[in-house]
Structures are given as structure tokens and as C-alpha cells.
């Protein structure tokens, strides 16, 4: 019975993820004479989640100028003695183009140049990495680290507890590396509220409160590897996920299905700390 419930939950989540929201597709340009001028890049809006010390914030940026201004603020905070971290929630920003050839770059840096650390932060953001920056006032040196997955030593304590699944984003990149668009699944717009409780003994409970007042639960186990890969058969759309961000308020995990007949699928789950 539990297996049936689990499979039904996962398949429902997958189906709704592609049906709940209209796909964000590339638009056709007009050359001014009423003729289509070709495909225009999707607007590269950034939604940056960032933390200064223990204070977490989120900001939507429409232009590169706004992005540059935020980086200046983060550098100022690091210069003042705070550890700053950030992650781009908008996969459409860094998945556009041929993702198969996107270099990870140098994921560690130490430099005395503010301009160099800023350029490195921009490059790591383009690679879809989580970035952490500090400044050593004694030596006048900026230190940066970037992660595809955050090591368990920094995340394991944060994962314990109950999390509300706020949304799942599925981004499609065709076999040629072209970004086709994204689909959004929000549980509250479909079946109801989804909660995941991670316990210290390695067990996990999924609770789904339906819009009709019904409640369904299922139990399994979860693991977290040393390099930050979270696995559980209760997680929708794939058992193992990269941990990109964890604080006491927010958890972001991602997962890829590469080389399918339709191209590459990039999944992202966003969780908020449950209030109940």
C-alpha cells in the first residue's frame, strides 16, 4: 500500500509540474517590416538568494546593472567582516546556450583585488554554483569558494526538521543545448500542501494535506553524502539531489536527467521551513 501511495505521489507531482504553468518559451523577434527576425534570448532575470552572516534575503534583478550593484553590496559586507553567500534560483539565466560546454571554472580563489573577486563571483554564478566569499582584514585578501553541492559538514544540521515544498521548477534544454523554457509546479495550486520531515535517525516522512481535507503520509529513509548529495525515494522526480542551499529558513536542491530523447531536464525543488 505504501509503495502505491509513493508511486502515485511521484507520478502526480511529475504530471502537474508540466501542466500547472504555461511553458516560458523563446519569442520571435520582428525586424520592423513585419517579418520574424529569429529567436530572441529569453529574458535573463535573476532571482538571487543570499545570506550575510545569518541574515537571509532574496532579490529579483532585471538587469546586469542591478546584479553588479548587488555584488558591490555583498563585497562591502564581506569587507566589513561578514561571510556572504549567494545562489541564483533562476536556472534560465545560466542554462541558456550550450550547457554541455559550460566550464565550472576555478572554484577557489584568493586575491587582493576587489575587481578580481567580483569577476570571479560573476563567473561562478554563470556556472550555476553556490558562492561563498570572505575577506581577511589582516592580510587584505579576498577568499572565495564555489560549490555545485554544499558539503555535508555545512548542511546536515540544517536539513533536520520539517520542510514545506513551495515549488518544483523543471527546465528543458534541447539536444543542441538550446534553452526551451521552464515549467512550474506549486503544490497549493494542485493537490494541496506537501511537507517533508527529516529526522536525525535517517527516516523521512512525507505528509500531503489535500485540498479536500484528506491527509496522506508515507515513510522512508534519507541519506546525505559527504559532498552534499541528498537521497530518498520519497523525493519527487528522482531519488538523489544536489544540495545547493540550506539555512534555517530555506533549502534548495537540484537534479538533472541528461541525454534523454528530448534533451536535458533540470529539476529544482524549493523548500521553506514549515511553521506548523
Tab-separated table of C-alpha atoms in Angstrom:
chain	number	residue	atom	x	y	z
A	1	UNK	CA	0.000	0.000	0.000
A	2	UNK	CA	2.827	2.404	0.851
A	3	UNK	CA	4.500	1.678	-2.465
A	4	UNK	CA	1.276	2.505	-4.324
A	5	UNK	CA	0.885	5.793	-2.462
A	6	UNK	CA	4.533	6.686	-3.095
A	7	UNK	CA	4.355	5.986	-6.824
A	8	UNK	CA	1.053	7.844	-7.139
A	9	UNK	CA	2.517	10.863	-5.353
A	10	UNK	CA	5.639	10.968	-7.501
A	11	UNK	CA	3.790	10.493	-10.782
A	12	UNK	CA	1.207	13.113	-9.841
A	13	UNK	CA	3.930	15.611	-8.988
A	14	UNK	CA	5.643	14.955	-12.305
A	15	UNK	CA	2.439	15.321	-14.305
A	16	UNK	CA	1.454	18.537	-12.570
A	17	UNK	CA	4.903	20.015	-12.989
A	18	UNK	CA	4.402	20.074	-16.744
A	19	UNK	CA	0.730	21.052	-16.687
A	20	UNK	CA	0.437	23.574	-13.868
A	21	UNK	CA	2.030	26.506	-15.655
A	22	UNK	CA	2.429	27.617	-19.258
A	23	UNK	CA	5.927	26.971	-20.557
A	24	UNK	CA	8.157	30.051	-20.844
A	25	UNK	CA	9.192	29.740	-24.494
A	26	UNK	CA	11.527	31.862	-26.632
A	27	UNK	CA	9.766	34.657	-28.518
A	28	UNK	CA	10.137	35.615	-32.177
A	29	UNK	CA	11.742	38.924	-32.995
A	30	UNK	CA	10.308	41.344	-35.575
A	31	UNK	CA	12.661	43.064	-37.979
A	32	UNK	CA	10.492	46.189	-38.194
A	33	UNK	CA	8.933	45.190	-41.525
A	34	UNK	CA	6.501	42.688	-40.128
A	35	UNK	CA	8.852	39.772	-40.615
A	36	UNK	CA	10.151	37.452	-37.962
A	37	UNK	CA	13.786	38.094	-37.324
A	38	UNK	CA	14.653	34.900	-35.461
A	39	UNK	CA	14.650	33.615	-31.901
A	40	UNK	CA	15.456	36.108	-29.171
A	41	UNK	CA	17.136	35.054	-25.935
A	42	UNK	CA	14.760	34.558	-23.018
A	43	UNK	CA	14.943	37.492	-20.597
A	44	UNK	CA	17.731	36.717	-18.165
A	45	UNK	CA	16.033	37.685	-14.951
A	46	UNK	CA	17.946	36.685	-11.832
A	47	UNK	CA	16.392	35.686	-8.534
A	48	UNK	CA	19.319	35.712	-6.118
A	49	UNK	CA	19.043	34.180	-2.678
A	50	UNK	CA	21.861	35.435	-0.473
A	51	UNK	CA	22.970	35.491	3.144
A	52	UNK	CA	25.112	37.962	5.035
A	53	UNK	CA	26.168	36.137	8.151
A	54	UNK	CA	22.922	34.564	9.434
A	55	UNK	CA	20.628	37.028	7.655
A	56	UNK	CA	18.993	35.570	4.551
A	57	UNK	CA	17.454	37.658	1.776
A	58	UNK	CA	16.101	37.205	-1.728
A	59	UNK	CA	16.122	39.740	-4.556
A	60	UNK	CA	14.797	39.761	-8.126
A	61	UNK	CA	17.152	41.517	-10.551
A	62	UNK	CA	16.075	42.606	-14.020
A	63	UNK	CA	19.379	43.896	-15.439
A	64	UNK	CA	23.113	43.284	-15.314
A	65	UNK	CA	23.444	46.708	-13.697
A	66	UNK	CA	21.288	45.623	-10.764
A	67	UNK	CA	23.334	42.430	-10.494
A	68	UNK	CA	26.574	44.436	-10.420
A	69	UNK	CA	25.152	46.713	-7.724
A	70	UNK	CA	24.204	43.722	-5.547
A	71	UNK	CA	27.703	42.269	-5.925
A	72	UNK	CA	29.141	45.597	-4.769
A	73	UNK	CA	26.919	45.444	-1.679
A	74	UNK	CA	27.987	41.877	-0.946
A	75	UNK	CA	31.648	42.854	-1.284
A	76	UNK	CA	31.067	45.742	1.121
A	77	UNK	CA	29.527	43.321	3.639
A	78	UNK	CA	32.463	40.927	3.301
A	79	UNK	CA	34.868	43.846	3.674
A	80	UNK	CA	33.086	44.654	6.945
A	81	UNK	CA	33.805	41.186	8.320
A	82	UNK	CA	30.722	39.157	7.303
A	83	UNK	CA	30.688	35.883	5.404
A	84	UNK	CA	28.486	36.285	2.325
A	85	UNK	CA	26.931	33.512	0.242
A	86	UNK	CA	24.603	33.558	-2.742
A	87	UNK	CA	22.884	31.305	-5.271
A	88	UNK	CA	20.915	32.086	-8.425
A	89	UNK	CA	17.482	30.454	-8.247
A	90	UNK	CA	16.721	31.305	-11.882
A	91	UNK	CA	18.007	28.347	-13.886
A	92	UNK	CA	17.090	30.096	-17.131
A	93	UNK	CA	19.922	32.564	-16.529
A	94	UNK	CA	22.773	30.064	-16.669
A	95	UNK	CA	21.240	27.234	-18.716
A	96	UNK	CA	20.820	29.350	-21.862
A	97	UNK	CA	23.219	28.305	-24.616
A	98	UNK	CA	25.193	25.082	-24.854
A	99	UNK	CA	25.232	23.819	-21.269
A	100	UNK	CA	27.351	20.808	-22.170
A	101	UNK	CA	30.326	23.121	-22.764
A	102	UNK	CA	29.846	25.413	-19.757
A	103	UNK	CA	33.103	25.291	-17.735
A	104	UNK	CA	32.968	25.088	-13.955
A	105	UNK	CA	35.963	27.396	-13.763
A	106	UNK	CA	38.286	27.804	-10.828
A	107	UNK	CA	36.120	27.129	-7.779
A	108	UNK	CA	38.573	28.600	-5.270
A	109	UNK	CA	40.238	31.990	-5.302
A	110	UNK	CA	42.392	34.165	-3.068
A	111	UNK	CA	43.130	37.673	-4.271
A	112	UNK	CA	43.863	41.161	-3.027
A	113	UNK	CA	41.865	42.679	-5.914
A	114	UNK	CA	38.213	43.619	-5.410
A	115	UNK	CA	37.683	43.701	-9.162
A	116	UNK	CA	39.104	40.192	-9.500
A	117	UNK	CA	36.878	38.738	-6.769
A	118	UNK	CA	33.834	40.391	-8.373
A	119	UNK	CA	34.717	38.971	-11.792
A	120	UNK	CA	35.154	35.531	-10.228
A	121	UNK	CA	31.776	35.797	-8.441
A	122	UNK	CA	30.108	36.602	-11.767
A	123	UNK	CA	31.787	33.656	-13.467
A	124	UNK	CA	30.743	31.229	-10.742
A	125	UNK	CA	27.151	32.497	-10.903
A	126	UNK	CA	27.151	31.823	-14.665
A	127	UNK	CA	28.178	28.237	-13.898
A	128	UNK	CA	25.177	27.771	-11.607
A	129	UNK	CA	27.257	27.380	-8.452
A	130	UNK	CA	26.712	28.432	-4.850
A	131	UNK	CA	29.288	31.080	-3.924
A	132	UNK	CA	30.830	31.927	-0.550
A	133	UNK	CA	33.146	34.940	-0.029
A	134	UNK	CA	35.061	36.282	2.976
A	135	UNK	CA	37.671	38.997	3.456
A	136	UNK	CA	40.754	38.737	5.666
A	137	UNK	CA	41.381	42.223	7.007
A	138	UNK	CA	44.760	41.203	8.412
A	139	UNK	CA	46.200	40.243	5.020
A	140	UNK	CA	43.913	42.293	2.772
A	141	UNK	CA	42.891	39.119	0.936
A	142	UNK	CA	39.535	38.075	-0.501
A	143	UNK	CA	38.776	34.337	-0.288
A	144	UNK	CA	36.111	32.669	-2.414
A	145	UNK	CA	34.739	29.144	-2.704
A	146	UNK	CA	32.073	27.892	-5.116
A	147	UNK	CA	30.105	24.652	-4.873
A	148	UNK	CA	27.965	22.543	-7.176
A	149	UNK	CA	26.880	20.808	-3.973
A	150	UNK	CA	27.451	22.148	-0.472
A	151	UNK	CA	29.499	19.711	1.670
A	152	UNK	CA	27.507	17.863	4.319
A	153	UNK	CA	29.528	19.437	7.128
A	154	UNK	CA	27.775	22.716	6.295
A	155	UNK	CA	24.279	21.350	5.653
A	156	UNK	CA	23.467	18.257	7.710
A	157	UNK	CA	22.240	20.167	10.759
A	158	UNK	CA	20.074	22.470	8.663
A	159	UNK	CA	18.270	19.629	6.877
A	160	UNK	CA	16.862	18.140	10.089
A	161	UNK	CA	13.272	19.263	10.613
A	162	UNK	CA	10.066	19.714	8.635
A	163	UNK	CA	10.106	21.414	5.251
A	164	UNK	CA	7.264	22.737	3.128
A	165	UNK	CA	7.700	22.107	-0.607
A	166	UNK	CA	6.963	25.545	-2.061
A	167	UNK	CA	7.583	24.693	-5.715
A	168	UNK	CA	9.314	22.495	-8.273
A	169	UNK	CA	10.835	24.031	-11.424
A	170	UNK	CA	11.612	21.859	-14.465
A	171	UNK	CA	13.816	23.435	-17.156
A	172	UNK	CA	14.188	21.837	-20.595
A	173	UNK	CA	17.328	22.131	-22.730
A	174	UNK	CA	17.124	20.529	-26.200
A	175	UNK	CA	19.808	18.136	-27.576
A	176	UNK	CA	21.592	21.097	-29.219
A	177	UNK	CA	21.952	22.893	-25.883
A	178	UNK	CA	19.213	25.475	-26.524
A	179	UNK	CA	17.048	26.539	-23.611
A	180	UNK	CA	13.411	25.708	-24.425
A	181	UNK	CA	11.708	27.005	-21.282
A	182	UNK	CA	10.631	26.069	-17.771
A	183	UNK	CA	7.576	24.603	-16.083
A	184	UNK	CA	6.456	25.349	-12.550
A	185	UNK	CA	4.658	23.059	-10.115
A	186	UNK	CA	3.193	24.664	-6.970
A	187	UNK	CA	1.510	22.081	-4.693
A	188	UNK	CA	-1.051	24.566	-3.365
A	189	UNK	CA	-2.261	25.153	-6.933
A	190	UNK	CA	-2.769	21.424	-7.445
A	191	UNK	CA	-3.324	18.759	-4.823
A	192	UNK	CA	-2.568	20.649	-1.625
A	193	UNK	CA	0.302	21.106	0.834
A	194	UNK	CA	3.365	18.827	0.816
A	195	UNK	CA	5.592	18.518	3.880
A	196	UNK	CA	8.797	16.508	4.312
A	197	UNK	CA	10.167	15.754	7.781
A	198	UNK	CA	13.837	14.712	8.008
A	199	UNK	CA	14.675	13.018	11.317
A	200	UNK	CA	18.092	12.582	12.919
A	201	UNK	CA	17.725	8.772	12.800
A	202	UNK	CA	17.745	8.812	8.993
A	203	UNK	CA	13.994	8.449	8.486
A	204	UNK	CA	11.829	10.765	6.412
A	205	UNK	CA	8.064	11.303	6.443
A	206	UNK	CA	6.113	12.820	3.564
A	207	UNK	CA	2.747	14.339	4.523
A	208	UNK	CA	0.324	15.610	1.905
A	209	UNK	CA	-2.699	17.637	3.011
A	210	UNK	CA	-5.236	17.559	0.191
A	211	UNK	CA	-7.468	20.428	-0.790
A	212	UNK	CA	-10.446	18.192	0.079
A	213	UNK	CA	-9.287	17.820	3.682
A	214	UNK	CA	-7.657	14.418	3.288
A	215	UNK	CA	-4.160	13.637	4.588
A	216	UNK	CA	-1.759	11.068	3.124
A	217	UNK	CA	1.559	10.091	4.731
A	218	UNK	CA	4.439	7.866	3.712
A	219	UNK	CA	7.716	6.952	5.388
A	220	UNK	CA	11.144	6.002	4.124
A	221	UNK	CA	14.825	6.798	4.770
A	222	UNK	CA	17.204	9.550	3.680
A	223	UNK	CA	20.975	9.855	3.326
A	224	UNK	CA	23.379	12.754	2.802
A	225	UNK	CA	26.794	12.086	1.267
A	226	UNK	CA	29.905	13.901	2.426
A	227	UNK	CA	29.918	16.030	-0.720
A	228	UNK	CA	26.287	17.128	-0.288
A	229	UNK	CA	24.078	14.748	-2.288
A	230	UNK	CA	20.701	14.145	-0.621
A	231	UNK	CA	18.928	10.875	-1.466
A	232	UNK	CA	15.491	9.485	-0.624
A	233	UNK	CA	12.918	7.543	-2.620
A	234	UNK	CA	10.253	9.943	-1.316
A	235	UNK	CA	11.696	12.936	-3.175
A	236	UNK	CA	9.778	13.510	-6.435
A	237	UNK	CA	11.351	13.157	-9.882
A	238	UNK	CA	14.484	11.324	-8.806
A	239	UNK	CA	15.963	9.896	-5.640
A	240	UNK	CA	19.246	11.831	-5.428
A	241	UNK	CA	19.563	15.623	-5.409
A	242	UNK	CA	22.408	18.143	-5.147
A	243	UNK	CA	22.065	20.383	-2.107
A	244	UNK	CA	22.595	23.940	-3.386
A	245	UNK	CA	21.405	25.963	-0.400
A	246	UNK	CA	20.415	25.360	3.221
A	247	UNK	CA	19.679	27.759	6.045
A	248	UNK	CA	17.199	27.585	8.904
A	249	UNK	CA	14.645	29.151	6.533
A	250	UNK	CA	15.255	27.763	3.041
A	251	UNK	CA	16.514	24.620	1.313
A	252	UNK	CA	17.203	24.421	-2.437
A	253	UNK	CA	18.075	21.119	-4.120
A	254	UNK	CA	18.581	20.275	-7.801
A	255	UNK	CA	18.736	17.221	-10.029
A	256	UNK	CA	19.432	16.545	-13.712
A	257	UNK	CA	18.295	13.991	-16.267
A	258	UNK	CA	20.827	14.296	-19.084
A	259	UNK	CA	20.764	12.851	-22.583
A	260	UNK	CA	17.082	11.984	-22.854
A	261	UNK	CA	15.471	11.844	-26.301
A	262	UNK	CA	14.101	15.341	-25.704
A	263	UNK	CA	17.377	16.709	-24.355
A	264	UNK	CA	18.351	17.570	-20.792
A	265	UNK	CA	15.893	18.146	-17.946
A	266	UNK	CA	16.969	20.253	-14.966
A	267	UNK	CA	14.865	19.974	-11.798
A	268	UNK	CA	14.893	22.300	-8.813
A	269	UNK	CA	12.955	21.897	-5.559
A	270	UNK	CA	12.493	24.878	-3.266
A	271	UNK	CA	11.541	24.303	0.387
A	272	UNK	CA	10.569	26.705	3.150
A	273	UNK	CA	10.851	25.831	6.830
A	274	UNK	CA	7.420	24.596	7.960
A	275	UNK	CA	5.648	26.754	10.512
A	276	UNK	CA	3.468	24.000	11.954
